């Protein structure tokens, strides 16, 4: 079965940190660009951070630059999103997806093999 699975969400206080992990089954993540997206109720899905297939390029939304960091571990078949200095407005369901190139980060409809999402709550 081809799928991606997210983990690592939870409740954190403002200023705290979380690490989200994406892994896959049925295929290897290092064959694709991989991205993290978030979607609040009633809003469009937003590309937060993506990493290219060859790891040489990354994308970050302006809202998370300097606070979030994306990385791969090909041996573990994972892509990790380290989220620091979390703000209440970062609270959302976060999804992992794969695409053919980094451009899908700004065009989520080009992504495929989406995970079920993991909830991030930022609250005191």
Coordinates of N, CA and C in Angstrom, one line a residue:
X1 N 0.8 -1.2 0.0 CA 0.0 0.0 0.0 C 0.9 1.2 0.0
X2 N 0.6 2.2 -0.9 CA 1.4 3.4 -1.0 C 0.7 4.4 -0.1
X3 N 1.5 4.9 0.8 CA 1.0 6.0 1.7 C 2.1 6.7 2.4
X4 N 1.7 7.9 2.9 CA 2.6 8.6 3.9 C 1.9 8.8 5.2
X5 N 2.7 8.8 6.2 CA 2.1 8.9 7.6 C 2.9 10.0 8.3
X6 N 2.1 10.9 9.0 CA 2.7 11.9 9.8 C 2.6 11.5 11.3
X7 N 3.5 12.0 12.0 CA 3.5 11.9 13.5 C 4.2 13.1 14.1
X8 N 4.0 13.2 15.4 CA 4.7 14.2 16.2 C 3.9 15.4 16.6
X9 N 2.6 15.5 16.2 CA 1.8 16.6 16.6 C 1.4 16.6 18.1
X10 N 0.8 17.6 18.6 CA 0.5 17.6 20.0 C 0.2 19.0 20.4
X11 N 0.1 19.2 21.8 CA -0.2 20.4 22.4 C 1.1 21.0 22.9
X12 N 1.4 22.3 22.6 CA 2.6 22.9 23.1 C 2.2 24.4 23.5
X13 N 2.9 24.9 24.4 CA 2.7 26.3 24.8 C 3.4 27.3 23.8
X14 N 2.9 28.5 23.7 CA 3.5 29.5 22.8 C 5.0 29.6 23.2
X15 N 5.9 29.6 22.1 CA 7.3 29.7 22.3 C 7.9 28.3 22.4
X16 N 7.1 27.3 22.4 CA 7.7 25.9 22.5 C 8.0 25.4 21.2
X17 N 8.3 24.1 21.1 CA 8.7 23.4 19.9 C 8.1 22.1 19.8
X18 N 8.0 21.6 18.5 CA 7.6 20.3 18.2 C 8.4 19.8 17.0
X19 N 8.4 18.5 16.8 CA 9.1 17.9 15.6 C 8.1 17.0 15.0
X20 N 7.8 17.3 13.7 CA 6.9 16.4 13.0 C 7.7 15.5 12.1
X21 N 7.3 14.3 11.9 CA 8.0 13.3 11.1 C 7.0 12.7 10.1
X22 N 7.5 12.6 8.9 CA 6.8 12.0 7.8 C 7.6 10.8 7.3
X23 N 6.9 9.7 7.2 CA 7.5 8.5 6.6 C 6.5 7.9 5.6
X24 N 7.0 7.0 4.8 CA 6.2 6.4 3.7 C 6.3 4.9 3.8
X25 N 5.3 4.3 3.1 CA 5.3 2.9 2.9 C 4.9 2.7 1.4
X26 N 5.5 1.7 0.8 CA 5.3 1.3 -0.6 C 6.1 2.1 -1.6
X27 N 6.9 3.1 -1.1 CA 7.8 3.8 -1.9 C 8.8 4.6 -1.0
X28 N 9.9 5.1 -1.6 CA 10.9 5.8 -0.9 C 10.7 7.3 -1.0
X29 N 10.7 8.0 0.1 CA 10.6 9.4 0.1 C 11.7 10.1 -0.7
X30 N 12.9 9.5 -0.7 CA 14.0 10.2 -1.4 C 13.9 10.2 -2.9
X31 N 12.8 9.6 -3.4 CA 12.6 9.7 -4.9 C 11.7 10.9 -5.3
X32 N 11.3 11.7 -4.3 CA 10.4 12.8 -4.5 C 10.8 14.0 -3.7
X33 N 10.2 15.1 -4.2 CA 10.2 16.3 -3.3 C 9.1 16.0 -2.2
X34 N 9.4 16.4 -1.0 CA 8.5 16.2 0.1 C 8.1 17.5 0.8
X35 N 6.9 17.7 1.2 CA 6.5 18.9 1.8 C 5.6 18.8 2.9
X36 N 5.5 19.8 3.7 CA 4.6 19.9 4.8 C 3.6 21.1 4.5
X37 N 2.4 20.8 4.8 CA 1.3 21.7 4.5 C 0.4 21.8 5.7
X38 N -0.3 22.9 5.8 CA -1.2 23.0 6.9 C -2.5 23.6 6.4
X39 N -3.6 23.3 7.1 CA -4.9 23.7 6.7 C -5.8 24.0 7.9
X40 N -6.3 25.2 8.0 CA -7.2 25.5 9.1 C -8.6 25.4 8.5
X41 N -9.6 25.1 9.4 CA -11.0 25.0 8.9 C -11.4 26.1 8.0
X42 N -12.0 25.8 6.9 CA -12.5 26.9 6.0 C -11.5 27.6 5.2
X43 N -10.2 27.2 5.3 CA -9.1 27.8 4.5 C -8.5 26.9 3.6
X44 N -7.8 27.4 2.6 CA -7.1 26.6 1.7 C -5.8 26.0 2.3
X45 N -5.4 24.8 1.8 CA -4.2 24.2 2.2 C -3.0 25.1 1.9
X46 N -2.1 25.3 2.8 CA -1.0 26.2 2.6 C 0.3 25.4 2.7
X47 N 1.2 25.6 1.7 CA 2.5 25.0 1.8 C 3.4 25.7 2.8
X48 N 3.9 25.0 3.8 CA 4.7 25.5 4.8 C 6.2 25.4 4.5
X49 N 6.6 24.2 4.2 CA 8.0 23.9 3.9 C 8.1 22.7 3.1
X50 N 9.0 22.7 2.1 CA 9.3 21.6 1.2 C 10.8 21.4 1.0
X51 N 11.1 20.2 0.7 CA 12.5 19.9 0.4 C 12.6 19.2 -1.0
X52 N 13.5 19.5 -1.8 CA 13.6 18.9 -3.1 C 14.1 17.5 -3.1
X53 N 13.9 16.8 -4.2 CA 14.3 15.4 -4.2 C 15.8 15.2 -3.9
X54 N 16.6 16.1 -4.3 CA 18.1 15.9 -4.1 C 18.6 16.7 -2.9
X55 N 17.6 17.2 -2.1 CA 17.9 17.9 -0.8 C 18.7 19.2 -1.0
X56 N 18.9 19.6 -2.2 CA 19.7 20.8 -2.4 C 18.9 22.1 -2.3
X57 N 17.6 22.0 -2.3 CA 16.7 23.2 -2.2 C 15.6 23.0 -1.3
X58 N 15.3 24.0 -0.6 CA 14.2 24.0 0.4 C 13.3 25.3 0.2
X59 N 12.1 25.2 0.6 CA 11.2 26.3 0.6 C 10.5 26.4 1.9
X60 N 10.4 27.7 2.3 CA 9.7 28.0 3.6 C 8.7 29.1 3.3
X61 N 7.5 29.0 3.8 CA 6.6 30.1 3.8 C 7.1 31.3 4.6
X62 N 6.8 32.5 4.2 CA 7.3 33.6 5.0 C 6.9 33.6 6.5
X63 N 5.8 33.0 6.7 CA 5.3 33.0 8.1 C 6.1 32.1 9.0
X64 N 6.9 31.2 8.5 CA 7.7 30.3 9.3 C 9.2 30.4 9.1
X65 N 9.6 31.3 8.2 CA 11.1 31.4 8.0 C 11.8 31.8 9.3
X66 N 12.9 31.1 9.5 CA 13.7 31.4 10.7 C 13.2 30.6 12.0
X67 N 12.1 30.0 11.9 CA 11.5 29.2 13.0 C 11.4 27.7 12.7
X68 N 11.1 27.4 11.5 CA 10.9 26.0 11.1 C 12.1 25.6 10.2
X69 N 12.4 24.3 10.3 CA 13.5 23.7 9.5 C 13.1 22.3 9.0
X70 N 13.3 22.1 7.7 CA 13.0 20.8 7.2 C 14.2 20.0 6.8
X71 N 14.2 18.7 7.0 CA 15.4 17.9 6.7 C 14.9 16.5 6.4
X72 N 15.9 15.7 5.8 CA 15.6 14.3 5.4 C 16.6 13.4 6.2
X73 N 16.1 12.2 6.4 CA 17.0 11.1 6.8 C 16.7 9.9 5.9
X74 N 17.5 9.8 4.8 CA 17.1 8.8 3.8 C 17.3 7.4 4.4
X75 N 18.2 7.2 5.2 CA 18.4 5.9 5.8 C 17.1 5.4 6.6
X76 N 16.5 6.4 7.3 CA 15.3 6.1 8.0 C 14.0 6.3 7.2
X77 N 14.2 6.8 6.0 CA 13.0 7.1 5.1 C 12.1 8.1 5.8
X78 N 12.6 9.2 6.3 CA 11.8 10.2 7.0 C 12.1 11.6 6.5
X79 N 11.2 12.5 6.6 CA 11.4 13.9 6.4 C 10.8 14.5 7.7
X80 N 11.6 15.4 8.3 CA 11.3 16.0 9.6 C 11.1 17.5 9.5
X81 N 10.1 18.0 10.1 CA 9.9 19.4 10.2 C 10.1 19.8 11.7
X82 N 11.2 20.5 12.0 CA 11.4 21.0 13.3 C 10.8 22.4 13.4
X83 N 9.9 22.5 14.4 CA 9.1 23.7 14.5 C 9.5 24.4 15.9
X84 N 10.1 25.5 15.8 CA 10.6 26.2 17.0 C 9.8 27.5 17.2
X85 N 9.8 28.1 18.4 CA 9.2 29.4 18.6 C 7.7 29.4 18.1
X86 N 7.0 28.4 18.5 CA 5.6 28.2 18.0 C 4.7 29.3 18.5
X87 N 3.8 29.7 17.6 CA 2.9 30.8 17.9 C 1.5 30.2 17.8
X88 N 0.5 30.8 18.5 CA -0.9 30.3 18.4 C -1.4 30.2 17.0
X89 N -0.9 31.1 16.1 CA -1.4 31.1 14.7 C -0.8 29.9 13.9
X90 N 0.2 29.2 14.5 CA 0.7 28.0 13.9 C -0.2 26.8 14.1
X91 N -1.1 26.9 15.0 CA -2.0 25.8 15.3 C -2.9 25.4 14.1
X92 N -2.8 24.1 13.6 CA -3.5 23.7 12.5 C -3.3 22.1 12.4
X93 N -3.9 21.5 11.4 CA -3.6 20.2 11.0 C -2.5 20.2 10.0
X94 N -1.5 19.5 10.2 CA -0.3 19.5 9.4 C -0.3 18.2 8.6
X95 N -0.1 18.4 7.3 CA -0.1 17.2 6.3 C 1.3 17.1 5.6
X96 N 1.7 15.9 5.4 CA 2.8 15.6 4.6 C 2.3 15.1 3.2
X97 N 3.1 15.5 2.2 CA 2.7 15.0 0.8 C 4.0 15.0 0.0
X98 N 3.9 14.3 -1.1 CA 5.1 14.2 -2.0 C 4.7 14.9 -3.4
X99 N 5.7 15.3 -4.1 CA 5.5 15.9 -5.4 C 6.7 15.7 -6.3
X100 N 6.5 16.1 -7.5 CA 7.6 15.8 -8.5 C 8.7 16.9 -8.4
X101 N 8.4 18.1 -7.9 CA 9.4 19.1 -7.8 C 9.0 20.1 -6.7
X102 N 9.9 21.0 -6.3 CA 9.7 21.9 -5.2 C 8.5 22.8 -5.4
X103 N 8.1 23.0 -6.7 CA 7.0 24.0 -7.0 C 5.7 23.6 -6.4
X104 N 5.6 22.3 -6.1 CA 4.3 21.9 -5.5 C 4.0 22.5 -4.2
X105 N 5.0 23.0 -3.5 CA 4.8 23.6 -2.2 C 3.9 24.8 -2.3
X106 N 4.0 25.5 -3.4 CA 3.1 26.7 -3.6 C 1.9 26.4 -4.5
X107 N 1.8 25.2 -4.9 CA 0.7 24.7 -5.7 C 0.3 23.3 -5.1
X108 N -0.4 23.3 -4.0 CA -0.7 22.0 -3.3 C -1.4 21.0 -4.1
X109 N -2.2 21.5 -5.1 CA -3.0 20.6 -5.9 C -2.1 19.7 -6.8
X110 N -0.8 20.0 -6.9 CA 0.1 19.2 -7.6 C 0.7 18.1 -6.7
X111 N 0.4 18.1 -5.5 CA 0.9 17.1 -4.6 C 0.1 15.8 -4.7
X112 N 0.7 14.7 -4.3 CA 0.0 13.5 -4.3 C 0.5 12.6 -3.1
X113 N -0.3 11.6 -2.8 CA 0.0 10.7 -1.7 C 0.0 11.5 -0.4
X114 N -1.1 12.1 -0.1 CA -1.2 12.9 1.1 C -1.4 12.0 2.4
X115 N -0.9 12.4 3.5 CA -1.1 11.7 4.7 C -2.4 12.1 5.3
X116 N -2.8 11.6 6.5 CA -4.0 11.9 7.2 C -3.9 13.1 8.0
X117 N -2.8 13.6 8.3 CA -2.6 14.8 9.0 C -2.3 14.6 10.5
X118 N -1.7 15.5 11.1 CA -1.4 15.5 12.6 C -1.7 16.9 13.1
X119 N -2.4 16.9 14.3 CA -2.9 18.1 14.8 C -1.8 18.8 15.7
X120 N -1.6 20.1 15.4 CA -0.7 20.9 16.2 C -1.5 21.9 16.9
X121 N -1.5 22.0 18.2 CA -2.2 22.9 19.0 C -1.2 23.8 19.8
X122 N -1.3 25.1 19.7 CA -0.4 26.0 20.4 C -1.2 26.8 21.4
X123 N -1.1 26.6 22.6 CA -2.0 27.3 23.6 C -1.4 27.2 25.0
X124 N -1.6 28.3 25.7 CA -1.2 28.3 27.1 C -2.3 27.8 28.0

